[in-house]
mmCIF file with all atom_site columns, C-alpha atoms and ligand atoms in Angstrom:
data_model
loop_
_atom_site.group_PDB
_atom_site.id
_atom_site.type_symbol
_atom_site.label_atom_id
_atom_site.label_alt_id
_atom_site.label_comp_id
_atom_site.label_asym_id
_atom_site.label_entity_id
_atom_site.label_seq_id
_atom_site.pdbx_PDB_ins_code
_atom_site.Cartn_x
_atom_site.Cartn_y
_atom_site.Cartn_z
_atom_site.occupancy
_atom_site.B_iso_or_equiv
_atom_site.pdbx_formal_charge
_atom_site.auth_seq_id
_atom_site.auth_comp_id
_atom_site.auth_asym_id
_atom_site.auth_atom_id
_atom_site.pdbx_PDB_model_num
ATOM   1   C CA  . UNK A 1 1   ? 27.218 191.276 10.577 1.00 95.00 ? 33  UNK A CA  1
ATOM   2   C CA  . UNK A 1 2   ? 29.474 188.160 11.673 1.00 98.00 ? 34  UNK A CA  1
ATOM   3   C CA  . UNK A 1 3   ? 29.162 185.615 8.450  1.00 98.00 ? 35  UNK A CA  1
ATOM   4   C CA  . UNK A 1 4   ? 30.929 182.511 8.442  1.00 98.00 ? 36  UNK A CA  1
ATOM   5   C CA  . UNK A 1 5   ? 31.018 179.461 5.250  1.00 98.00 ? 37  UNK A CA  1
ATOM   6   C CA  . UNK A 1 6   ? 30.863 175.977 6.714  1.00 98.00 ? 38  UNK A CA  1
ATOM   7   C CA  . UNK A 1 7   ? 32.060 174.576 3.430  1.00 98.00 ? 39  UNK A CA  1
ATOM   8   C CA  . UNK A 1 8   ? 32.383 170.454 2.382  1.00 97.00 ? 40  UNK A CA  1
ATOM   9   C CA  . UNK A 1 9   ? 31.300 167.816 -0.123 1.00 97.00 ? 41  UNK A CA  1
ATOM   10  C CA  . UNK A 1 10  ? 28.039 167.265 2.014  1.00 98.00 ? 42  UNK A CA  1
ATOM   11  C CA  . UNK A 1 11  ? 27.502 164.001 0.344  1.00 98.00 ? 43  UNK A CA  1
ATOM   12  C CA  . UNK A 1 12  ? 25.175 163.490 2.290  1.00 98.00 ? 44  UNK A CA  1
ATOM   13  C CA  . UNK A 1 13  ? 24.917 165.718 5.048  1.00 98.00 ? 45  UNK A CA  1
ATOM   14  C CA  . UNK A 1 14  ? 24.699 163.625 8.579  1.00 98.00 ? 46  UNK A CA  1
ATOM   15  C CA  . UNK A 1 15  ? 23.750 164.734 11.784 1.00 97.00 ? 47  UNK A CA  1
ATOM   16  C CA  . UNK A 1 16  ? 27.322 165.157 12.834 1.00 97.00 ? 48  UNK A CA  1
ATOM   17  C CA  . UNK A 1 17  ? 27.643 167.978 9.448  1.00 98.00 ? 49  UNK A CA  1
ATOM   18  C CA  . UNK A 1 18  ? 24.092 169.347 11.344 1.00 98.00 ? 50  UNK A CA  1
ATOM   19  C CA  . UNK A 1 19  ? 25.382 169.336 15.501 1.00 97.00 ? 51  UNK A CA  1
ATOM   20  C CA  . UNK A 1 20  ? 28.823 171.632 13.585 1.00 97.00 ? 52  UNK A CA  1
ATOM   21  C CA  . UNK A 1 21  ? 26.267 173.727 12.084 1.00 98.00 ? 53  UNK A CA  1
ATOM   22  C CA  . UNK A 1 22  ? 24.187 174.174 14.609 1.00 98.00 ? 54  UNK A CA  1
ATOM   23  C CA  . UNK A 1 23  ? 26.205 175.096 16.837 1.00 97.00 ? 55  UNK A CA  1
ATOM   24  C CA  . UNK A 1 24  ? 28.096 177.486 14.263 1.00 98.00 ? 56  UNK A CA  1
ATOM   25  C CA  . UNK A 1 25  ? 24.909 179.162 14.104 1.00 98.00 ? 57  UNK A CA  1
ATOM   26  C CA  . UNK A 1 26  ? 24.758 180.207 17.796 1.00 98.00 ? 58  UNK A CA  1
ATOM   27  C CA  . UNK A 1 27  ? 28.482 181.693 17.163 1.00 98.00 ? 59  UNK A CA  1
ATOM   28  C CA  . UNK A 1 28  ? 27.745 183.897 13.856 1.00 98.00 ? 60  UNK A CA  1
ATOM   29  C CA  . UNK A 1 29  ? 24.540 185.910 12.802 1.00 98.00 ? 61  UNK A CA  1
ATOM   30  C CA  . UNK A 1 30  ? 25.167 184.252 9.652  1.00 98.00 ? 62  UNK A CA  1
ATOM   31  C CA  . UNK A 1 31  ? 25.722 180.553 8.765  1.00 98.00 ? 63  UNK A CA  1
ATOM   32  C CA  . UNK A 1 32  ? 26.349 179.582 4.747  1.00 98.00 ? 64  UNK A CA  1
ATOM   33  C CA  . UNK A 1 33  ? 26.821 175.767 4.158  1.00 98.00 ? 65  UNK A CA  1
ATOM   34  C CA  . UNK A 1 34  ? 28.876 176.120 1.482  1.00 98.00 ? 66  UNK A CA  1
ATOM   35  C CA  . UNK A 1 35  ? 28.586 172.861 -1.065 1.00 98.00 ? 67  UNK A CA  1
ATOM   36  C CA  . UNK A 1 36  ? 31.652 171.908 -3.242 1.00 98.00 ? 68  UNK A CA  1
ATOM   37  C CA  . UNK A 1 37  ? 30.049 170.712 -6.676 1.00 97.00 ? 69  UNK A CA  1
ATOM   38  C CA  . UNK A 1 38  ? 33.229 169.142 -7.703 1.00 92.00 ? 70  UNK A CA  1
ATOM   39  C CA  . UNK A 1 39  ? 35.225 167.491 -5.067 1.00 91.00 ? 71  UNK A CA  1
ATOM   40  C CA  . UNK A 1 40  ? 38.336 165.045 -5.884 1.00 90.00 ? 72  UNK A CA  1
ATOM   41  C CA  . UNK A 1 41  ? 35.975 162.158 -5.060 1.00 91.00 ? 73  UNK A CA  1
ATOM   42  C CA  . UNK A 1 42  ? 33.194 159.844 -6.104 1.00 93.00 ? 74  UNK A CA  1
ATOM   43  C CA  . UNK A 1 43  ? 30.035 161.218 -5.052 1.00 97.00 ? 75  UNK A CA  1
ATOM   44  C CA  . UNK A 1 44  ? 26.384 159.620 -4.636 1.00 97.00 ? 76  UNK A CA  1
ATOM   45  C CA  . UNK A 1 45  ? 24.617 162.597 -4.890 1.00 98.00 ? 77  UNK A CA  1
ATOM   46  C CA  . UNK A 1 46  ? 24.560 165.782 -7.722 1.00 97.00 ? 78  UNK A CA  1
ATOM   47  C CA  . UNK A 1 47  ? 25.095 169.208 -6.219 1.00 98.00 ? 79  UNK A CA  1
ATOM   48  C CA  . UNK A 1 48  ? 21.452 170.043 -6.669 1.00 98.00 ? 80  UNK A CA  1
ATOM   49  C CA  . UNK A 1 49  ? 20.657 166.522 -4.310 1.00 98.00 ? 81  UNK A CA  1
ATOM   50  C CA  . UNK A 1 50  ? 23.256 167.781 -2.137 1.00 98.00 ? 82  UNK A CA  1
ATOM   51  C CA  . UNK A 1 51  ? 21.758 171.403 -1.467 1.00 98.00 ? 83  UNK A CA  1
ATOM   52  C CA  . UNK A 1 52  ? 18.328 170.038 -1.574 1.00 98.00 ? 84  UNK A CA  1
ATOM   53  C CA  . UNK A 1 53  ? 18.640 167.899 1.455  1.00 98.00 ? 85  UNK A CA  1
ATOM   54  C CA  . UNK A 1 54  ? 20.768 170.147 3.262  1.00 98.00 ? 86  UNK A CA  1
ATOM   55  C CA  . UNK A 1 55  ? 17.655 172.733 2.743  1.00 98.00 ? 87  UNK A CA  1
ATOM   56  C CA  . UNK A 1 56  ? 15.422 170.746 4.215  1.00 98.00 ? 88  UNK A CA  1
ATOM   57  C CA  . UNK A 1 57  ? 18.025 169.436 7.450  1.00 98.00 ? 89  UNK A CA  1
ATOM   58  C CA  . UNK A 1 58  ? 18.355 173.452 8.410  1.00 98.00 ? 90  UNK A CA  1
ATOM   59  C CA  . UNK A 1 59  ? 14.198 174.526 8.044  1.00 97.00 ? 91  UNK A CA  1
ATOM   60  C CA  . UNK A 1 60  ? 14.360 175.217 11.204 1.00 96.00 ? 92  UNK A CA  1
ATOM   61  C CA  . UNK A 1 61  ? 17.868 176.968 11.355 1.00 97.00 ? 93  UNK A CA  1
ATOM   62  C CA  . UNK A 1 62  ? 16.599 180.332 10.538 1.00 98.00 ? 94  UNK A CA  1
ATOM   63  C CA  . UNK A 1 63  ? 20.004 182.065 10.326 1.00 98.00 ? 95  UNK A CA  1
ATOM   64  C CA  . UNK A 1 64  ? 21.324 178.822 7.988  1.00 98.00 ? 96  UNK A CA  1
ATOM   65  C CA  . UNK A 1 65  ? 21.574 179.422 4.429  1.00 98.00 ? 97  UNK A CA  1
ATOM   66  C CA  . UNK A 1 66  ? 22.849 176.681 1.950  1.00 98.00 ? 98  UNK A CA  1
ATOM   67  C CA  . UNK A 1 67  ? 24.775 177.442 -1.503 1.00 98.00 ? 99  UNK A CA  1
ATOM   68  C CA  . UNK A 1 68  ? 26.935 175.334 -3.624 1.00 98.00 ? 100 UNK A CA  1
ATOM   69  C CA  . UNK A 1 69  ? 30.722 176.939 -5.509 1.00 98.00 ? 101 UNK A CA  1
ATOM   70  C CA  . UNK A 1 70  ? 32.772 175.700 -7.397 1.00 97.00 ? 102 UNK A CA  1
ATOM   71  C CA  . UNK A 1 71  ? 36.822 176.763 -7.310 1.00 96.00 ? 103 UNK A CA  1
ATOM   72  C CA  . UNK A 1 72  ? 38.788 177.902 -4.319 1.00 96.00 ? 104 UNK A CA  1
ATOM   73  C CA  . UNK A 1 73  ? 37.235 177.747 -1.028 1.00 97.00 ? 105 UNK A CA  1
ATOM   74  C CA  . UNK A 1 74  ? 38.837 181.365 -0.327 1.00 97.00 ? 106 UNK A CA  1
ATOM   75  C CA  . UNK A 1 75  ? 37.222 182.798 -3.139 1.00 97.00 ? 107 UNK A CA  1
ATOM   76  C CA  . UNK A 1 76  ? 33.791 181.537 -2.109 1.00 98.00 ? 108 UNK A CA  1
ATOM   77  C CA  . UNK A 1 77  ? 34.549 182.848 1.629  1.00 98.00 ? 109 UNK A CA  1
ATOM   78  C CA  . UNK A 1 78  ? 35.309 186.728 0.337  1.00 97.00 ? 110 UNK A CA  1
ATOM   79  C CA  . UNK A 1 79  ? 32.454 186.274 -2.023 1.00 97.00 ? 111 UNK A CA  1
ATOM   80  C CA  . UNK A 1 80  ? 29.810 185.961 0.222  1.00 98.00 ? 112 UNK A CA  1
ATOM   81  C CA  . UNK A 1 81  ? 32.105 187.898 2.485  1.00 98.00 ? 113 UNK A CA  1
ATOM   82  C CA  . UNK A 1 82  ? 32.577 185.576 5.151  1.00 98.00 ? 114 UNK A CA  1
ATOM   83  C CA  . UNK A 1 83  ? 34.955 186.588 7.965  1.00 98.00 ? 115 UNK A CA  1
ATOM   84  C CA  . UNK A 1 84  ? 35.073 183.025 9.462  1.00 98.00 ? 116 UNK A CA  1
ATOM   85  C CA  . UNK A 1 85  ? 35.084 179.642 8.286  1.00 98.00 ? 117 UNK A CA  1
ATOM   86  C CA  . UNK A 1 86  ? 33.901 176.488 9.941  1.00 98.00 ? 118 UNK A CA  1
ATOM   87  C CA  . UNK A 1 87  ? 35.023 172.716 9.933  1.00 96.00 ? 119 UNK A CA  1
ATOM   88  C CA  . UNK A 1 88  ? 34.343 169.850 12.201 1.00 95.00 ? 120 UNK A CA  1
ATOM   89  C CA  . UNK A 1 89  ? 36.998 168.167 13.630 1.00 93.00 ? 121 UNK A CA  1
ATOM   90  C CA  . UNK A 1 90  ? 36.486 164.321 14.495 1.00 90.00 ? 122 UNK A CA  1
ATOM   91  C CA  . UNK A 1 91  ? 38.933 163.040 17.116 1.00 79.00 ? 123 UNK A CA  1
ATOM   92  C CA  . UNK A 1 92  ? 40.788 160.778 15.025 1.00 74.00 ? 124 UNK A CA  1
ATOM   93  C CA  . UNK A 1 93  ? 40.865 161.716 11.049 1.00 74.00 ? 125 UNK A CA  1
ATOM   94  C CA  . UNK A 1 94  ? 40.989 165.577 10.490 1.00 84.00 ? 126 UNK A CA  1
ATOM   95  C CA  . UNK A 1 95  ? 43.271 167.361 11.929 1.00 87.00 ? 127 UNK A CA  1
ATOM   96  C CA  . UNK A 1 96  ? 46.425 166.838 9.560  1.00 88.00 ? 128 UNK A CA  1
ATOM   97  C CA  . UNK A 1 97  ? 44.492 167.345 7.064  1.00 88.00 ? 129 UNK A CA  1
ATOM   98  C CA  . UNK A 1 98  ? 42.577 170.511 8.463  1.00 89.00 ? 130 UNK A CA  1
ATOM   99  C CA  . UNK A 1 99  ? 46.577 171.825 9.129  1.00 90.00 ? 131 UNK A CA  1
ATOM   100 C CA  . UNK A 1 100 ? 47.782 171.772 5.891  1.00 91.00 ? 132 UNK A CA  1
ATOM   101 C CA  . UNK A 1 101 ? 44.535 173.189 4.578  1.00 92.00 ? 133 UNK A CA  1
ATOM   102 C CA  . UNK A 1 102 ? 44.454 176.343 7.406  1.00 92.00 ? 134 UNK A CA  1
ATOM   103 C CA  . UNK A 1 103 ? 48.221 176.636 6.570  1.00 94.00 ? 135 UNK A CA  1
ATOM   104 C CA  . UNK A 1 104 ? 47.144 177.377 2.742  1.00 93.00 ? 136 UNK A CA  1
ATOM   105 C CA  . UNK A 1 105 ? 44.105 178.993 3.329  1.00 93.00 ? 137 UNK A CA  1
ATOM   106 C CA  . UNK A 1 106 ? 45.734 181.226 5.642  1.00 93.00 ? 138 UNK A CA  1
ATOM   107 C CA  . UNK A 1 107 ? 48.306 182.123 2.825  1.00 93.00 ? 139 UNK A CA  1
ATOM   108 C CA  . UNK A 1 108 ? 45.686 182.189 -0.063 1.00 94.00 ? 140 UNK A CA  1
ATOM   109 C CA  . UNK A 1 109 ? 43.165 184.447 2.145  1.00 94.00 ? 141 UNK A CA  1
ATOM   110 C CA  . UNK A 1 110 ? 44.949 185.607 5.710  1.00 95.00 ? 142 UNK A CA  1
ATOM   111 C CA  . UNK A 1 111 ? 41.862 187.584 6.630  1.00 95.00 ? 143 UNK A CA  1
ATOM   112 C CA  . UNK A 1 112 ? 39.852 184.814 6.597  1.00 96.00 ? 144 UNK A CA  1
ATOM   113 C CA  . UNK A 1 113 ? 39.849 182.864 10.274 1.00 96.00 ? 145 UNK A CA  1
ATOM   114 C CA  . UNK A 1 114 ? 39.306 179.220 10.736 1.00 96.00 ? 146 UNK A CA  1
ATOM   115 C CA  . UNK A 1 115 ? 37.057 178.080 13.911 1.00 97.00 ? 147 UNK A CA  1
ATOM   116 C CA  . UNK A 1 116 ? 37.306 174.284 14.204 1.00 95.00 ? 148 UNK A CA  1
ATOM   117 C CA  . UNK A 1 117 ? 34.281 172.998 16.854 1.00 96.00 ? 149 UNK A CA  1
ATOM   118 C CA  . UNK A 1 118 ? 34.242 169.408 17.632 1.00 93.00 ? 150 UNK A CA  1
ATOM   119 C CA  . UNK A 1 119 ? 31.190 167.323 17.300 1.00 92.00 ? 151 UNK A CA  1
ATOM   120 C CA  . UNK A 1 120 ? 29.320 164.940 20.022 1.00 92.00 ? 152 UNK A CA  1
ATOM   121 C CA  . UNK A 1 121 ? 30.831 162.356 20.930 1.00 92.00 ? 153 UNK A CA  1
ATOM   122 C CA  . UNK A 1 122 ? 28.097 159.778 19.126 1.00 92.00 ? 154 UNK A CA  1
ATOM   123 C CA  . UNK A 1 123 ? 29.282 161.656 15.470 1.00 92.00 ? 155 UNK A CA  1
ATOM   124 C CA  . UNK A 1 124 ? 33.380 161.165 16.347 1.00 91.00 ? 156 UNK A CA  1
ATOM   125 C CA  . UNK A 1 125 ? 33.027 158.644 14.161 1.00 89.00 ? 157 UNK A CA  1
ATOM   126 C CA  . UNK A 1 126 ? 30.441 159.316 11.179 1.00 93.00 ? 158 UNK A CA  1
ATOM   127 C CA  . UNK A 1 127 ? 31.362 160.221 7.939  1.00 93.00 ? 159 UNK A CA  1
ATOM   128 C CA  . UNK A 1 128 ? 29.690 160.396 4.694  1.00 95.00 ? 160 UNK A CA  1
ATOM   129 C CA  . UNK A 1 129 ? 31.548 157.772 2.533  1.00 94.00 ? 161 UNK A CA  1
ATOM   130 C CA  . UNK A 1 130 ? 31.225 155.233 5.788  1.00 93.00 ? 162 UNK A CA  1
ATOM   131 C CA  . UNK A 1 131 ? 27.492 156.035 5.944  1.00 95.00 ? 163 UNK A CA  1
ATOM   132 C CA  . UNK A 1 132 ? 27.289 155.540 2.645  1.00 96.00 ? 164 UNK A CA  1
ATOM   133 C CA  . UNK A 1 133 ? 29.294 152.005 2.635  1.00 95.00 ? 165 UNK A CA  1
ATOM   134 C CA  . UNK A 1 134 ? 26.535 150.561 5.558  1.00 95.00 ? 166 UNK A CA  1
ATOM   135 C CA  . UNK A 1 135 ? 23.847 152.080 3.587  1.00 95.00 ? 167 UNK A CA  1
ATOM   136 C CA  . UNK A 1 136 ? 24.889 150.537 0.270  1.00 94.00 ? 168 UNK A CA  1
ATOM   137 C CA  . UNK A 1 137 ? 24.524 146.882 2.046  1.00 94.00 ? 169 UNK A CA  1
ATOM   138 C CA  . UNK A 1 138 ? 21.314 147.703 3.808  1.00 91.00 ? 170 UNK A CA  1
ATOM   139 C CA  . UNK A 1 139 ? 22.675 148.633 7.138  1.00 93.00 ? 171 UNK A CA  1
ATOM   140 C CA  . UNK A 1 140 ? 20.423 150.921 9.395  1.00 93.00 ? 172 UNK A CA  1
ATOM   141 C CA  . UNK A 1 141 ? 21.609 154.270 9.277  1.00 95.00 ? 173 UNK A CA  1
ATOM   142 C CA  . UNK A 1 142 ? 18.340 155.701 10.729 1.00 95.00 ? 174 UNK A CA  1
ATOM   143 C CA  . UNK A 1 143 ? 20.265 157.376 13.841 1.00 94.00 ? 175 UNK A CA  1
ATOM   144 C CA  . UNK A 1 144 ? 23.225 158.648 12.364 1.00 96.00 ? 176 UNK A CA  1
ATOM   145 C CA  . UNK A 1 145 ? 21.079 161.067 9.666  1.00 97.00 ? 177 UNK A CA  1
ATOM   146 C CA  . UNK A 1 146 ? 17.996 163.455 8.910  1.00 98.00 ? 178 UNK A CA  1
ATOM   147 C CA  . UNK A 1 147 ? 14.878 160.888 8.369  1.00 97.00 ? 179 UNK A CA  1
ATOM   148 C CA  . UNK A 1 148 ? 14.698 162.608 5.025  1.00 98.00 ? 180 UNK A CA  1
ATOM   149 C CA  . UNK A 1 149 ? 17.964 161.786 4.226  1.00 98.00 ? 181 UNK A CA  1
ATOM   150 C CA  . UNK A 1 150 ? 17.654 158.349 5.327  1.00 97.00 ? 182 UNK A CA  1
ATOM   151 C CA  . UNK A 1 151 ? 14.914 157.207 2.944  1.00 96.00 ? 183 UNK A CA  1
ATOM   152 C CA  . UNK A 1 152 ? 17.147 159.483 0.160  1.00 96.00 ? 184 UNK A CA  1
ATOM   153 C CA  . UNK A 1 153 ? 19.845 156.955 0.815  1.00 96.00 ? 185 UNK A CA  1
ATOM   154 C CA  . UNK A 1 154 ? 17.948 154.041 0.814  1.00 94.00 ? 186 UNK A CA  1
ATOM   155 C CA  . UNK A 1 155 ? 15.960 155.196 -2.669 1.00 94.00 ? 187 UNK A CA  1
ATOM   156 C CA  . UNK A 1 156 ? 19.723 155.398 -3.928 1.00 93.00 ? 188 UNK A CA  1
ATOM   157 C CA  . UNK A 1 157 ? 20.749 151.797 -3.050 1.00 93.00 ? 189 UNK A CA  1
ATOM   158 C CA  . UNK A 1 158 ? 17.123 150.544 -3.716 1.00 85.00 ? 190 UNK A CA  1
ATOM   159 C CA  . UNK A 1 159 ? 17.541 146.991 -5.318 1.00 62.00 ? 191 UNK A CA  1
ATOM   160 C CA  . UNK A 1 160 ? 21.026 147.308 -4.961 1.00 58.00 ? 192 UNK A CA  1
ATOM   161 C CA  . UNK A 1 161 ? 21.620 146.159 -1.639 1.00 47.00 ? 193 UNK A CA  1
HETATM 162 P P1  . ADP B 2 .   ? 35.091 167.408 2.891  1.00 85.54 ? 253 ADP B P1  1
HETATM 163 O O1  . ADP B 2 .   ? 35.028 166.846 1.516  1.00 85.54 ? 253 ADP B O1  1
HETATM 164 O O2  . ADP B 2 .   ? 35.448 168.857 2.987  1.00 85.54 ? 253 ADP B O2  1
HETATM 165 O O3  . ADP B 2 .   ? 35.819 166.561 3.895  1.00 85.54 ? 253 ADP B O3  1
HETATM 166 P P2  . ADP B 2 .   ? 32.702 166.609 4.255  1.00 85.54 ? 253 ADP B P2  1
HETATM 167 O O4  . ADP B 2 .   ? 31.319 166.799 3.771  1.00 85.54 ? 253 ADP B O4  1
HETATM 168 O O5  . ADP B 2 .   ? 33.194 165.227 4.430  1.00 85.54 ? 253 ADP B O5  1
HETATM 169 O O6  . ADP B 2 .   ? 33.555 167.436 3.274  1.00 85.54 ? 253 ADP B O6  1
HETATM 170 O O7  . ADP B 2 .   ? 32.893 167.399 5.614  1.00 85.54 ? 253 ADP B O7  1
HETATM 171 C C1  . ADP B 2 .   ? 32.658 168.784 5.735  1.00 85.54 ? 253 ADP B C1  1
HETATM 172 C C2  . ADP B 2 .   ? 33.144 169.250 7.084  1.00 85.54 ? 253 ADP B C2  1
HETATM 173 O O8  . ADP B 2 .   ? 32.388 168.600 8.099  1.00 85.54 ? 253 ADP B O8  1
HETATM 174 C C3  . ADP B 2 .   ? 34.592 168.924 7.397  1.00 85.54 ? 253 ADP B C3  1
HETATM 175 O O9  . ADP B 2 .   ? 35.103 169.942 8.218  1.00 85.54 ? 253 ADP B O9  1
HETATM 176 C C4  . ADP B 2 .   ? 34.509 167.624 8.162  1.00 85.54 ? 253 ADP B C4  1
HETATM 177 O O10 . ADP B 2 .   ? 35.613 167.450 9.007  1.00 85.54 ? 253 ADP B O10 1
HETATM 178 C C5  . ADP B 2 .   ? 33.256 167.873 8.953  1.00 85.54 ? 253 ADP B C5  1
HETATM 179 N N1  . ADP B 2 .   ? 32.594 166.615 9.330  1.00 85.54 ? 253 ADP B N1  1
HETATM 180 C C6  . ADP B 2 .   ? 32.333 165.543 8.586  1.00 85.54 ? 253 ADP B C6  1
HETATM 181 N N2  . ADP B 2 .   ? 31.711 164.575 9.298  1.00 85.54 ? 253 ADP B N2  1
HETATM 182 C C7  . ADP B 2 .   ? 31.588 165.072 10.553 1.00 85.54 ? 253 ADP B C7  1
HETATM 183 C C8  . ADP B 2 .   ? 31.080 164.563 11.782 1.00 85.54 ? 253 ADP B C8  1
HETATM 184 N N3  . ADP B 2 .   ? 30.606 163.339 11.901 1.00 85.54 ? 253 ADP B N3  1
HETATM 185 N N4  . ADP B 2 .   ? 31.121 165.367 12.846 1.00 85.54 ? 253 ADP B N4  1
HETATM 186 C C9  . ADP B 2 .   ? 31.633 166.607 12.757 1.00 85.54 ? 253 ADP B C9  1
HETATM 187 N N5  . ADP B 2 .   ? 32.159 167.142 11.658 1.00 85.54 ? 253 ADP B N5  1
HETATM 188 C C10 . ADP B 2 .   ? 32.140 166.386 10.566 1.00 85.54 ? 253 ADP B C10 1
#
């Protein structure tokens, strides 16, 4: 069975994380979002918020399955036995970064193949922590995310706006 991770902070998923995955999931039998409980930033949401709401974005992804790791990437990837795993790359901020990460991963795992897919052009531009600066000040972000995920964000920044 092909199996590929689709691995990130997720915090929150957007509907540029969901067109990646989506489309992953036409490519492999099996899709695993893989959720980094710890990443090397501030985040909004816990690990348990972040898998919860991904759940409910992929109901109707039937070959979608959403888990969260902690550690190397790599490790996660042979774990679940992965033979592929996926990123999005937006047109202007990750691909340095998604070099230097292949490069490593390549060396820490060189079984393990990368597939980079690009999103529509209307997500080029989305990411979480900008998502999560407009919804912080009460900007609409009603377009740009899940509904569910929407009235998550605003129950976060309630009163706060
Ligand atoms: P990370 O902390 O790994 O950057 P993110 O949750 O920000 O985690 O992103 C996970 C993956 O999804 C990365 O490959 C990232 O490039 C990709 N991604 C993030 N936002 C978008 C988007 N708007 N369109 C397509 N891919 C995206």
């Amino acid at each position: 069975m092909s199996i590929a991770i689709y691995p990130g902070s997720f915090d929150p998923i957007t509907n540029g994380h969901l067109d990646i995955a989506t489309r992953a999931a036409k490519i492999f039998e099996k899709l695993i979002i893989g959720v980094y409980e710890t990443p090397n930033k501030p985040l909004l949401f816990t690990a348990e918020e972040r898998v919860e709401l991904i759940k409910q974005a992929i109901a109707d992804l039937p070959n979608v399955e959403v888990e969260s790791f902690n550690g190397l990437t790599v490790d996660f990837a042979n774990r679940v036995k992965a033979q592929a795993m996926v990123r999005g790359l937006r047109m202007t901020t990750d691909f340095e970064r998604e070099f230097d990460m292949a490069m490593m991963n390549k060396k820490l795992s060189p079984e393990l193949e990368l597939v980079c897919l690009m999103p529509r052009v209307e997500y080029q531009f989305l990411s979480s922590s900008l998502l999560k600066e407009v919804a912080s000040l009460g900007g609409n972000v009603d377009d740009l995310v899940p509904k569910h995920v929407a009235s998550a964000l605003r129950k976060k920044f309630q009163g706060k706006a």
